[in-house]
Amino acid sequence: MNVLFIVADDLRPALGCYGDSLVKSPNIDQLASRSIVFQNAYAQQAVCAPSRVSFLTGRRPDTTRLYDFHSYWRVHAGNYSTIPQYFKENGYTTMSVGKVFHPGISSNHSDDYPYSWSMPPFHPSAEKYENSKTCKGKDGELHANLVCPVDVAEVPLGTLPDIQSTEEARRLLNIMKIKNRKFFLAVGYHKPHIPLRYPQEFLKLYPLENITLAPDPRVPQELPAVAYNPWMDIRQREDVQALNVSFPYGPIPEDFQRQIRQSYFAAVSYLDTQVGLLLHALDDVGLSNNTIVMFTADHGWSLGEHGEWAKYSNFDVATRVPLMFYVPGKTYSFARPGERIFPYLDPFTHASDSVAAGKAKKMVELVSLFSTLAELAGLWVPPVCPEPSFHVALCTEGPSIVQHFNSTEEEEEEEDDTDYDNDYDIEDDHEEPIAFSQYPRPADTPQGDSDKPELKDIKIMGYSMRTVDYRYTVWVGFNPSNFSANLQDVHAGELYMVGSDPNEDHNIYNSSLHGTLVKKFLRFLRR
């Protein structure tokens, strides 16, 4: 089958199909209703370049050795194959539209072309204006703001990057149909990445009086300072600078918090329209019956939870992502002649009533995308990587999750119905699904580069494991010169029992016994 690989930027599961009653996302919800939807999918690092290189190579950040934006894994770590490279080597025409790899050094200034792609990747010409002064302020002047609804007719080139990406992707689908080629088409959308720049009409979907604050907008007392993300990229926007918020913990005024959340949701609905137009085009060219569609994001985004904004942490709001797979004939029946699988739904007129065709609650990781897509497409599934695997070009560190496609929520709940004693003891945990994430810090307290430290400045690594019952994080010393973590040098820890504390607000690391968790954690890291 063909593969349509759709990745959004900074999209947490703020979608109707994930139970969000405020966000209007009818097209993604419709896709979900024809897909298997993973409720608990996690990125391996909550920042763009490391996450994308990780899931596109099927290797964890400690194997790609990319924790920042400043190295190319083929030179810096190992000549690892990528998902599109593997499909290309198996006879597919592979194409990249928009932000798939992170641009710059981390993809060799070429989006890893020609290794990964059959033709040079497409980047929208409007991309270069994303951070320009195109946001009209109350003073009538143009600014480089965080909150940036625009009149599309008035912006440079009269269009926006994601609109251009959809147009190019639709053009390529037509070419693939005419030439009758099997294809792997990756489409990377910019939104809802900041600036929150989107067509201003989407604000109408979210009246400000309907926008609430995060349920936990204050920094938790038990949060270790090293774990806090001081959201520097937010502070650098002109409208946020004007607020004179104190560093690092000073809160953003509540009225502006609501404006950020309003614009984030508006940007999600704008993204939804682009996804809807793209899927509609798949129907138009008659390829919905033989094209796998995968939809995900590179990581989540904090919207004021824990007093934090943006990503740059190990919390669920930063690491959890939407993940769904539409597989013709497997997750949804084949379309009959003349039938549309993905009719376009206008978020301004359509009330979303879609529910996911199948929901899987298992903990899964984006590092599993490589083996999963290979299996779904009927290709040989690359083997599990040996330890270490720097010398192995083709292997993955994430197992295929196709096995979870057929399990029901009820079956999974029965499997996960386990009692734990006060030590959270798990005698035999080899079957327990765990999602691992990590984040680097330059110091024990928030610094100007805490969110995006360069490799040479990383002193501490926060390793985090998430199970159905808890999130356990340990911040340990890290040596950037040899990429080694000192597991004996523990700077801080976090333990959240998510059954009773779903927002991860109450850190009980210092007030509980958790020796078994330490053992499990060390077993993973020593691999």
Short mmCIF file of C-alpha atoms in Angstrom, two decimals:
data_model
loop_
_atom_site.label_atom_id
_atom_site.label_comp_id
_atom_site.label_asym_id
_atom_site.label_seq_id
_atom_site.Cartn_x
_atom_site.Cartn_y
_atom_site.Cartn_z
CA MET A 1 0.00 0.00 0.00
CA ASN A 2 0.90 3.66 -0.34
CA VAL A 3 1.64 5.67 2.80
CA LEU A 4 0.46 9.19 3.63
CA PHE A 5 2.50 10.25 6.66
CA ILE A 6 1.06 13.39 8.29
CA VAL A 7 2.91 15.07 11.16
CA ALA A 8 1.80 18.22 12.97
CA ASP A 9 4.12 20.49 14.93
CA ASP A 10 3.61 20.98 18.70
CA LEU A 11 0.16 19.34 18.67
CA ARG A 12 -1.00 17.91 21.97
CA PRO A 13 -4.12 15.67 21.79
CA ALA A 14 -6.40 18.73 21.91
CA LEU A 15 -8.85 17.11 19.49
CA GLY A 16 -12.45 16.02 19.64
CA CYS A 17 -11.48 12.39 19.08
CA TYR A 18 -9.37 12.55 22.24
CA GLY A 19 -12.28 13.84 24.30
CA ASP A 20 -11.66 17.58 24.06
CA SER A 21 -15.16 19.09 24.07
CA LEU A 22 -14.01 22.62 23.19
CA VAL A 23 -11.74 22.07 20.18
CA LYS A 24 -13.38 21.80 16.77
CA SER A 25 -11.46 19.27 14.68
CA PRO A 26 -14.05 17.50 12.51
CA ASN A 27 -11.67 16.32 9.79
CA ILE A 28 -9.09 14.77 12.12
CA ASP A 29 -11.97 13.32 14.13
CA GLN A 30 -13.37 11.81 10.93
CA LEU A 31 -9.96 10.28 10.20
CA ALA A 32 -9.95 8.92 13.75
CA SER A 33 -13.37 7.34 13.21
CA ARG A 34 -11.84 5.30 10.38
CA SER A 35 -8.60 4.53 12.23
CA ILE A 36 -7.07 2.82 15.21
CA VAL A 37 -6.35 5.60 17.69
CA PHE A 38 -3.67 5.28 20.34
CA GLN A 39 -4.72 7.09 23.49
CA ASN A 40 -1.31 6.94 25.14
CA ALA A 41 1.38 7.69 22.56
CA TYR A 42 4.57 9.49 23.59
CA ALA A 43 7.46 11.32 21.94
CA GLN A 44 10.99 10.52 23.08
CA GLN A 45 12.05 14.16 23.56
CA ALA A 46 9.75 17.17 23.65
CA VAL A 47 11.56 19.37 21.15
CA CYS A 48 11.39 19.37 17.35
CA ALA A 49 14.71 18.19 15.87
CA PRO A 50 15.55 15.44 18.41
CA SER A 51 12.02 14.04 18.28
CA ARG A 52 11.81 14.00 14.48
CA VAL A 53 15.24 12.42 14.02
CA SER A 54 14.30 9.87 16.67
CA PHE A 55 11.03 8.69 15.15
CA LEU A 56 12.23 8.93 11.53
CA THR A 57 15.24 6.70 12.33
CA GLY A 58 13.52 4.50 14.89
CA ARG A 59 16.30 5.27 17.40
CA ARG A 60 16.19 6.98 20.78
CA PRO A 61 17.94 10.31 21.40
CA ASP A 62 20.78 8.57 23.25
CA THR A 63 21.44 6.63 20.03
CA THR A 64 21.02 9.50 17.57
CA ARG A 65 23.04 11.61 20.03
CA LEU A 66 20.90 14.57 19.08
CA TYR A 67 19.49 16.53 22.02
CA ASP A 68 19.73 19.94 20.39
CA PHE A 69 19.63 21.21 16.78
CA HIS A 70 23.30 21.21 15.91
CA SER A 71 24.44 17.84 14.53
CA TYR A 72 23.61 15.40 11.75
CA TRP A 73 23.19 11.85 12.98
CA ARG A 74 24.87 10.19 9.97
CA VAL A 75 28.09 12.03 10.84
CA HIS A 76 27.69 12.45 14.58
CA ALA A 77 26.34 9.03 15.65
CA GLY A 78 25.84 6.40 12.91
CA ASN A 79 24.64 6.06 9.33
CA TYR A 80 21.13 5.07 10.38
CA SER A 81 18.42 4.36 7.81
CA THR A 82 15.22 6.37 7.97
CA ILE A 83 11.59 5.39 7.38
CA PRO A 84 11.38 7.11 3.96
CA GLN A 85 14.82 5.78 3.00
CA TYR A 86 13.63 2.24 3.73
CA PHE A 87 10.49 2.72 1.64
CA LYS A 88 12.55 4.27 -1.16
CA GLU A 89 14.87 1.25 -1.16
CA ASN A 90 11.78 -0.94 -1.46
CA GLY A 91 10.54 0.69 -4.65
CA TYR A 92 8.49 3.59 -3.34
CA THR A 93 8.60 7.15 -4.61
CA THR A 94 9.27 9.08 -1.41
CA MET A 95 8.32 12.75 -1.12
CA SER A 96 8.58 15.36 1.63
CA VAL A 97 6.31 18.40 1.87
CA GLY A 98 6.65 21.03 4.60
CA LYS A 99 8.33 20.35 7.94
CA VAL A 100 9.08 16.64 8.16
CA PHE A 101 12.72 16.59 9.21
CA HIS A 102 13.67 19.69 11.15
CA PRO A 103 15.51 21.96 8.70
CA GLY A 104 19.15 22.89 9.27
CA ILE A 105 22.20 20.96 10.41
CA SER A 106 20.13 18.21 12.07
CA SER A 107 19.08 17.00 8.59
CA ASN A 108 22.24 18.09 6.75
CA HIS A 109 20.60 21.27 5.40
CA SER A 110 18.82 19.03 2.89
CA ASP A 111 16.07 17.24 4.84
CA ASP A 112 18.31 14.18 4.43
CA TYR A 113 18.01 14.29 0.63
CA PRO A 114 18.89 12.23 -1.37
CA TYR A 115 19.08 9.42 1.20
CA SER A 116 15.45 9.68 2.30
CA TRP A 117 13.66 11.25 -0.65
CA SER A 118 13.24 10.53 -4.34
CA MET A 119 13.08 14.25 -5.15
CA PRO A 120 14.17 17.43 -3.37
CA PRO A 121 11.83 18.20 -0.45
CA PHE A 122 9.30 20.99 -0.81
CA HIS A 123 9.27 23.93 1.59
CA PRO A 124 6.57 26.60 1.34
CA SER A 125 7.87 29.95 0.15
CA ALA A 126 5.78 31.68 2.85
CA GLU A 127 7.80 29.87 5.53
CA LYS A 128 10.40 32.65 5.65
CA TYR A 129 7.80 35.11 6.96
CA GLU A 130 6.68 32.98 9.91
CA ASN A 131 8.67 34.96 12.47
CA SER A 132 8.51 38.31 10.71
CA LYS A 133 6.53 41.34 11.84
CA THR A 134 3.24 40.31 10.27
CA CYS A 135 0.96 40.49 13.33
CA LYS A 136 -1.21 43.58 13.54
CA GLY A 137 -1.23 44.99 17.06
CA LYS A 138 -3.77 47.20 18.80
CA ASP A 139 -1.57 50.15 17.81
CA GLY A 140 -2.16 49.36 14.15
CA GLU A 141 1.53 48.50 13.66
CA LEU A 142 2.98 45.13 12.64
CA HIS A 143 4.75 43.07 15.30
CA ALA A 144 6.47 39.70 15.80
CA ASN A 145 3.92 38.45 18.32
CA LEU A 146 3.05 35.13 19.88
CA VAL A 147 -0.69 35.59 19.33
CA CYS A 148 -1.02 36.37 15.64
CA PRO A 149 -4.39 36.01 13.86
CA VAL A 150 -3.98 37.45 10.36
CA ASP A 151 -5.91 38.47 7.30
CA VAL A 152 -4.38 36.05 4.80
CA ALA A 153 -4.92 38.50 1.95
CA GLU A 154 -2.66 41.02 3.70
CA VAL A 155 0.32 38.80 4.64
CA PRO A 156 3.38 38.49 2.38
CA LEU A 157 2.61 36.35 -0.71
CA GLY A 158 -1.06 36.32 0.30
CA THR A 159 -0.87 32.82 1.74
CA LEU A 160 0.42 30.79 4.70
CA PRO A 161 2.90 27.89 4.77
CA ASP A 162 0.40 25.15 5.63
CA ILE A 163 -1.95 26.25 2.85
CA GLN A 164 0.96 25.97 0.40
CA SER A 165 1.91 22.55 1.76
CA THR A 166 -1.60 21.22 1.23
CA GLU A 167 -1.62 22.55 -2.34
CA GLU A 168 1.73 20.89 -3.11
CA ALA A 169 0.72 17.59 -1.50
CA ARG A 170 -2.49 17.53 -3.55
CA ARG A 171 -0.45 18.20 -6.71
CA LEU A 172 1.87 15.29 -5.91
CA LEU A 173 -1.06 12.95 -5.24
CA ASN A 174 -2.36 13.72 -8.72
CA ILE A 175 1.03 12.97 -10.26
CA MET A 176 1.31 9.67 -8.38
CA LYS A 177 -2.15 8.69 -9.60
CA ILE A 178 -1.37 9.58 -13.22
CA LYS A 179 1.99 7.80 -13.16
CA ASN A 180 0.57 4.87 -11.18
CA ARG A 181 3.47 4.84 -8.73
CA LYS A 182 3.41 3.50 -5.20
CA PHE A 183 4.41 6.30 -2.90
CA PHE A 184 5.38 7.39 0.59
CA LEU A 185 4.25 11.01 0.95
CA ALA A 186 5.20 12.82 4.16
CA VAL A 187 3.37 16.08 4.86
CA GLY A 188 4.59 18.16 7.78
CA TYR A 189 2.32 20.96 8.95
CA HIS A 190 3.73 23.94 10.90
CA LYS A 191 0.76 24.63 13.10
CA PRO A 192 0.06 24.89 15.95
CA HIS A 193 3.77 25.73 16.43
CA ILE A 194 4.41 29.33 17.48
CA PRO A 195 3.89 32.00 16.42
CA LEU A 196 0.19 31.25 16.67
CA ARG A 197 -0.31 32.68 13.19
CA TYR A 198 -3.46 31.56 11.42
CA PRO A 199 -6.39 33.01 9.44
CA GLN A 200 -8.21 35.34 11.81
CA GLU A 201 -11.66 33.93 11.06
CA PHE A 202 -10.81 30.86 13.18
CA LEU A 203 -11.03 33.04 16.29
CA LYS A 204 -14.81 33.03 15.80
CA LEU A 205 -14.84 29.35 16.77
CA TYR A 206 -13.52 30.19 20.23
CA PRO A 207 -15.19 33.16 21.95
CA LEU A 208 -12.83 34.37 24.66
CA GLU A 209 -15.54 34.01 27.31
CA ASN A 210 -15.52 30.24 26.65
CA ILE A 211 -11.78 29.90 27.24
CA THR A 212 -10.74 28.65 30.66
CA LEU A 213 -7.32 28.60 32.28
CA ALA A 214 -5.34 25.40 32.67
CA PRO A 215 -6.70 23.30 35.56
CA ASP A 216 -3.34 23.65 37.37
CA PRO A 217 -1.85 27.02 36.34
CA ARG A 218 0.60 27.33 39.24
CA VAL A 219 4.07 25.85 39.61
CA PRO A 220 3.70 22.82 41.94
CA GLN A 221 5.51 23.21 45.28
CA GLU A 222 7.12 19.78 44.99
CA LEU A 223 8.42 20.35 41.44
CA PRO A 224 12.24 20.17 41.36
CA ALA A 225 13.74 23.35 39.91
CA VAL A 226 15.64 21.30 37.31
CA ALA A 227 12.35 20.00 35.90
CA TYR A 228 10.88 23.43 35.23
CA ASN A 229 10.69 24.74 31.67
CA PRO A 230 11.03 28.58 31.68
CA TRP A 231 9.51 28.93 28.16
CA MET A 232 12.15 31.29 26.78
CA ASP A 233 10.85 31.23 23.19
CA ILE A 234 7.49 32.52 24.43
CA ARG A 235 9.16 35.35 26.36
CA GLN A 236 10.97 36.56 23.24
CA ARG A 237 7.74 37.46 21.39
CA GLU A 238 6.91 41.17 21.38
CA ASP A 239 3.45 40.85 22.93
CA VAL A 240 4.82 38.71 25.78
CA GLN A 241 7.80 41.00 26.33
CA ALA A 242 5.36 43.86 26.86
CA LEU A 243 3.92 41.99 29.87
CA ASN A 244 7.23 42.24 31.82
CA VAL A 245 6.81 38.78 33.31
CA SER A 246 9.51 37.97 35.88
CA PHE A 247 11.96 35.13 35.18
CA PRO A 248 11.61 32.23 35.70
CA TYR A 249 8.38 31.62 37.62
CA GLY A 250 6.41 34.83 37.19
CA PRO A 251 2.97 33.98 35.80
CA ILE A 252 1.53 35.40 32.61
CA PRO A 253 -1.56 37.55 33.39
CA GLU A 254 -4.73 35.47 33.26
CA ASP A 255 -6.35 37.44 30.46
CA PHE A 256 -3.33 36.84 28.22
CA GLN A 257 -3.22 33.16 29.23
CA ARG A 258 -6.75 32.88 27.83
CA GLN A 259 -5.66 34.59 24.61
CA ILE A 260 -2.79 32.12 24.16
CA ARG A 261 -5.09 29.16 24.73
CA GLN A 262 -7.72 30.66 22.41
CA SER A 263 -5.17 31.10 19.62
CA TYR A 264 -3.69 27.63 20.12
CA PHE A 265 -7.15 26.08 19.68
CA ALA A 266 -7.85 28.32 16.67
CA ALA A 267 -4.55 27.18 15.12
CA VAL A 268 -5.59 23.55 15.70
CA SER A 269 -8.86 24.14 13.83
CA TYR A 270 -6.93 25.79 11.00
CA LEU A 271 -4.64 22.73 10.91
CA ASP A 272 -7.74 20.53 10.84
CA THR A 273 -9.00 22.23 7.68
CA GLN A 274 -5.69 21.56 5.94
CA VAL A 275 -5.74 17.90 6.95
CA GLY A 276 -9.33 17.72 5.73
CA LEU A 277 -8.46 19.19 2.32
CA LEU A 278 -5.52 16.79 1.99
CA LEU A 279 -7.63 13.72 2.79
CA HIS A 280 -10.38 14.98 0.49
CA ALA A 281 -7.76 15.09 -2.28
CA LEU A 282 -6.84 11.47 -1.53
CA ASP A 283 -10.48 10.61 -2.26
CA ASP A 284 -10.47 12.79 -5.37
CA VAL A 285 -7.67 10.78 -6.97
CA GLY A 286 -9.25 7.48 -5.93
CA LEU A 287 -6.40 6.37 -3.67
CA SER A 288 -8.20 6.03 -0.32
CA ASN A 289 -8.61 2.27 -0.79
CA ASN A 290 -4.89 1.58 -1.10
CA THR A 291 -3.21 4.25 1.04
CA ILE A 292 -2.34 3.92 4.72
CA VAL A 293 -2.77 7.25 6.51
CA MET A 294 -0.81 7.93 9.69
CA PHE A 295 -1.36 11.10 11.70
CA THR A 296 0.76 12.23 14.64
CA ALA A 297 2.79 15.13 16.06
CA ASP A 298 6.41 15.55 17.06
CA HIS A 299 5.46 16.27 20.72
CA GLY A 300 2.86 18.09 22.79
CA TRP A 301 2.71 21.63 24.17
CA SER A 302 1.98 23.04 27.62
CA LEU A 303 -0.88 25.52 27.80
CA GLY A 304 -0.25 26.91 31.27
CA GLU A 305 -0.19 23.62 33.16
CA HIS A 306 2.32 23.75 36.04
CA GLY A 307 2.89 27.41 35.20
CA GLU A 308 4.63 26.31 31.97
CA TRP A 309 4.18 27.06 28.28
CA ALA A 310 5.60 25.41 25.14
CA LYS A 311 7.26 21.99 25.32
CA TYR A 312 10.75 21.35 26.80
CA SER A 313 9.75 19.05 29.67
CA ASN A 314 8.94 15.44 30.53
CA PHE A 315 5.33 16.07 31.56
CA ASP A 316 2.47 14.38 29.71
CA VAL A 317 1.33 17.69 28.24
CA ALA A 318 4.72 17.99 26.49
CA THR A 319 5.40 14.36 25.57
CA ARG A 320 1.96 12.91 24.77
CA VAL A 321 0.84 13.11 21.15
CA PRO A 322 -2.09 12.08 18.98
CA LEU A 323 -1.40 8.93 16.98
CA MET A 324 -3.76 7.19 14.58
CA PHE A 325 -3.50 4.80 11.63
CA TYR A 326 -6.07 4.41 8.88
CA VAL A 327 -5.50 1.09 7.10
CA PRO A 328 -7.93 0.37 4.23
CA GLY A 329 -9.83 -2.86 4.74
CA LYS A 330 -8.42 -3.26 8.25
CA THR A 331 -9.51 -0.27 10.31
CA TYR A 332 -12.32 0.70 7.93
CA SER A 333 -14.09 -0.99 5.04
CA PHE A 334 -13.04 -0.30 1.47
CA ALA A 335 -14.94 2.47 -0.32
CA ARG A 336 -17.47 1.39 -2.91
CA PRO A 337 -17.39 3.04 -6.36
CA GLY A 338 -18.34 6.70 -6.01
CA GLU A 339 -18.19 6.59 -2.20
CA ARG A 340 -16.01 9.06 -0.31
CA ILE A 341 -14.05 7.94 2.73
CA PHE A 342 -12.94 11.47 3.67
CA PRO A 343 -15.46 14.13 2.61
CA TYR A 344 -14.25 17.58 3.69
CA LEU A 345 -15.96 18.89 6.84
CA ASP A 346 -16.15 22.62 7.49
CA PRO A 347 -15.41 23.30 11.21
CA PHE A 348 -17.61 26.41 11.05
CA THR A 349 -20.71 24.44 10.13
CA HIS A 350 -20.03 20.84 11.11
CA ALA A 351 -20.56 19.62 14.65
CA SER A 352 -18.10 16.77 15.15
CA ASP A 353 -19.82 13.56 16.11
CA SER A 354 -17.14 11.10 15.10
CA VAL A 355 -15.74 8.52 17.45
CA ALA A 356 -12.60 6.50 16.89
CA ALA A 357 -13.11 3.19 15.10
CA GLY A 358 -10.81 1.56 17.61
CA LYS A 359 -9.09 2.95 20.67
CA ALA A 360 -5.93 1.39 22.07
CA LYS A 361 -4.86 2.39 25.58
CA LYS A 362 -1.46 0.71 25.55
CA MET A 363 1.57 2.91 26.18
CA VAL A 364 3.32 3.29 22.83
CA GLU A 365 6.23 5.39 21.59
CA LEU A 366 6.94 7.28 18.38
CA VAL A 367 10.19 5.34 18.09
CA SER A 368 7.91 2.45 17.02
CA LEU A 369 6.67 4.18 13.86
CA PHE A 370 9.42 2.69 11.65
CA SER A 371 8.65 -0.97 12.36
CA THR A 372 4.89 -0.36 12.49
CA LEU A 373 4.67 1.29 9.05
CA ALA A 374 6.94 -1.36 7.55
CA GLU A 375 4.66 -4.11 8.85
CA LEU A 376 1.47 -2.35 7.75
CA ALA A 377 2.88 -1.89 4.23
CA GLY A 378 3.85 -5.57 4.01
CA LEU A 379 7.59 -4.89 4.02
CA TRP A 380 10.16 -6.90 5.94
CA VAL A 381 10.22 -5.46 9.46
CA PRO A 382 13.71 -4.29 10.43
CA PRO A 383 15.19 -6.19 13.39
CA VAL A 384 15.48 -4.92 16.92
CA CYS A 385 18.75 -3.06 17.37
CA PRO A 386 21.61 -4.80 19.15
CA GLU A 387 23.30 -3.02 22.06
CA PRO A 388 25.07 -0.86 21.12
CA SER A 389 23.84 -0.25 17.57
CA PHE A 390 25.94 2.69 16.35
CA HIS A 391 27.46 0.46 13.65
CA VAL A 392 24.13 -0.97 12.42
CA ALA A 393 22.44 0.96 9.60
CA LEU A 394 19.06 -0.79 9.60
CA CYS A 395 17.41 -1.70 12.87
CA THR A 396 14.89 -0.10 15.22
CA GLU A 397 14.64 0.50 18.95
CA GLY A 398 10.84 0.46 18.94
CA PRO A 399 8.81 -2.69 18.30
CA SER A 400 5.88 -2.68 15.89
CA ILE A 401 2.59 -1.80 17.57
CA VAL A 402 0.42 -3.53 14.95
CA GLN A 403 -0.25 -6.23 17.53
CA HIS A 404 -2.32 -3.69 19.47
CA PHE A 405 -4.61 -2.89 16.52
CA ASN A 406 -6.98 -5.74 17.29
CA SER A 407 -7.13 -5.48 21.08
CA THR A 408 -10.19 -3.79 22.55
CA GLU A 409 -10.22 -1.29 25.39
CA GLU A 410 -11.91 -3.89 27.59
CA GLU A 411 -9.15 -6.44 26.95
CA GLU A 412 -6.49 -3.87 27.71
CA GLU A 413 -8.22 -2.81 30.92
CA GLU A 414 -8.30 -6.43 32.07
CA GLU A 415 -4.57 -6.78 31.32
CA ASP A 416 -3.77 -3.55 33.15
CA ASP A 417 -5.94 -4.31 36.20
CA THR A 418 -3.03 -4.91 38.57
CA ASP A 419 -2.78 -4.12 42.27
CA TYR A 420 0.36 -2.46 43.59
CA ASP A 421 1.56 -2.36 47.16
CA ASN A 422 3.03 0.72 48.84
CA ASP A 423 6.38 0.10 47.17
CA TYR A 424 4.66 0.05 43.75
CA ASP A 425 6.26 -3.34 43.41
CA ILE A 426 6.02 -5.08 40.07
CA GLU A 427 7.41 -8.58 40.28
CA ASP A 428 7.36 -9.36 36.59
CA ASP A 429 7.24 -6.26 34.44
CA HIS A 430 8.67 -7.50 31.13
CA GLU A 431 5.22 -7.35 29.57
CA GLU A 432 4.31 -3.97 31.01
CA PRO A 433 4.22 -1.33 28.28
CA ILE A 434 6.41 1.65 29.12
CA ALA A 435 7.01 4.90 27.24
CA PHE A 436 10.40 6.54 27.78
CA SER A 437 11.17 10.21 27.25
CA GLN A 438 14.10 12.39 28.21
CA TYR A 439 15.09 16.03 28.44
CA PRO A 440 18.47 17.75 28.95
CA ARG A 441 19.22 20.68 31.23
CA PRO A 442 22.29 22.91 31.64
CA ALA A 443 21.88 23.35 35.43
CA ASP A 444 19.83 22.47 38.50
CA THR A 445 17.94 25.76 38.32
CA PRO A 446 16.21 27.49 35.38
CA GLN A 447 18.62 29.30 33.07
CA GLY A 448 18.26 31.27 29.86
CA ASP A 449 19.14 28.14 27.89
CA SER A 450 17.26 25.59 30.03
CA ASP A 451 14.77 24.87 27.25
CA LYS A 452 17.28 24.35 24.45
CA PRO A 453 20.78 23.79 25.84
CA GLU A 454 23.49 23.06 23.30
CA LEU A 455 25.19 19.69 23.66
CA LYS A 456 28.36 21.15 25.19
CA ASP A 457 26.29 22.80 27.94
CA ILE A 458 24.21 19.80 28.98
CA LYS A 459 25.03 18.85 32.58
CA ILE A 460 21.90 16.94 33.58
CA MET A 461 19.59 14.52 31.76
CA GLY A 462 16.05 13.85 32.94
CA TYR A 463 15.03 10.31 32.05
CA SER A 464 11.31 9.62 32.39
CA MET A 465 9.24 6.47 32.14
CA ARG A 466 5.47 6.51 31.83
CA THR A 467 3.27 3.51 32.51
CA VAL A 468 -0.49 3.28 32.78
CA ASP A 469 -0.15 3.93 36.53
CA TYR A 470 2.66 6.41 37.04
CA ARG A 471 5.30 8.71 35.63
CA TYR A 472 8.74 8.27 37.17
CA THR A 473 11.55 10.71 36.31
CA VAL A 474 15.12 10.85 37.54
CA TRP A 475 17.45 13.78 36.79
CA VAL A 476 21.04 12.52 36.68
CA GLY A 477 24.44 13.93 35.86
CA PHE A 478 25.39 13.86 32.18
CA ASN A 479 28.76 14.19 30.43
CA PRO A 480 28.29 15.69 26.93
CA SER A 481 31.82 14.82 25.81
CA ASN A 482 31.12 11.08 25.88
CA PHE A 483 27.30 11.11 25.97
CA SER A 484 27.21 9.26 29.28
CA ALA A 485 24.76 9.52 32.14
CA ASN A 486 26.04 9.02 35.68
CA LEU A 487 23.25 7.02 37.25
CA GLN A 488 24.80 7.40 40.69
CA ASP A 489 24.65 11.20 40.45
CA VAL A 490 20.95 11.81 41.09
CA HIS A 491 20.06 15.50 41.21
CA ALA A 492 16.29 15.19 41.66
CA GLY A 493 13.35 12.91 41.05
CA GLU A 494 9.65 12.95 40.29
CA LEU A 495 6.93 10.36 40.86
CA TYR A 496 3.31 10.98 39.92
CA MET A 497 0.57 8.38 40.42
CA VAL A 498 -1.58 9.35 37.46
CA GLY A 499 -4.67 7.44 38.56
CA SER A 500 -5.19 9.81 41.47
CA ASP A 501 -3.12 12.66 40.02
CA PRO A 502 -3.80 12.75 36.26
CA ASN A 503 -2.36 16.25 35.82
CA GLU A 504 0.97 15.30 37.43
CA ASP A 505 0.74 17.99 40.09
CA HIS A 506 1.78 16.10 43.22
CA ASN A 507 5.34 14.81 43.20
CA ILE A 508 5.65 12.06 45.83
CA TYR A 509 9.22 11.07 44.97
CA ASN A 510 10.61 12.19 48.34
CA SER A 511 7.76 10.79 50.41
CA SER A 512 7.45 7.24 49.11
CA LEU A 513 9.33 4.01 48.66
CA HIS A 514 10.11 3.24 45.06
CA GLY A 515 13.07 0.89 44.99
CA THR A 516 11.52 -1.37 42.37
CA LEU A 517 10.99 1.57 40.05
CA VAL A 518 14.65 2.46 40.40
CA LYS A 519 15.61 -1.08 39.40
CA LYS A 520 13.35 -0.98 36.36
CA PHE A 521 14.63 2.46 35.41
CA LEU A 522 18.27 1.34 35.69
CA ARG A 523 17.59 -1.79 33.65
CA PHE A 524 16.37 0.36 30.79
CA LEU A 525 19.19 2.91 30.96
CA ARG A 526 21.89 0.27 31.14
CA ARG A 527 20.64 -1.18 27.87
#
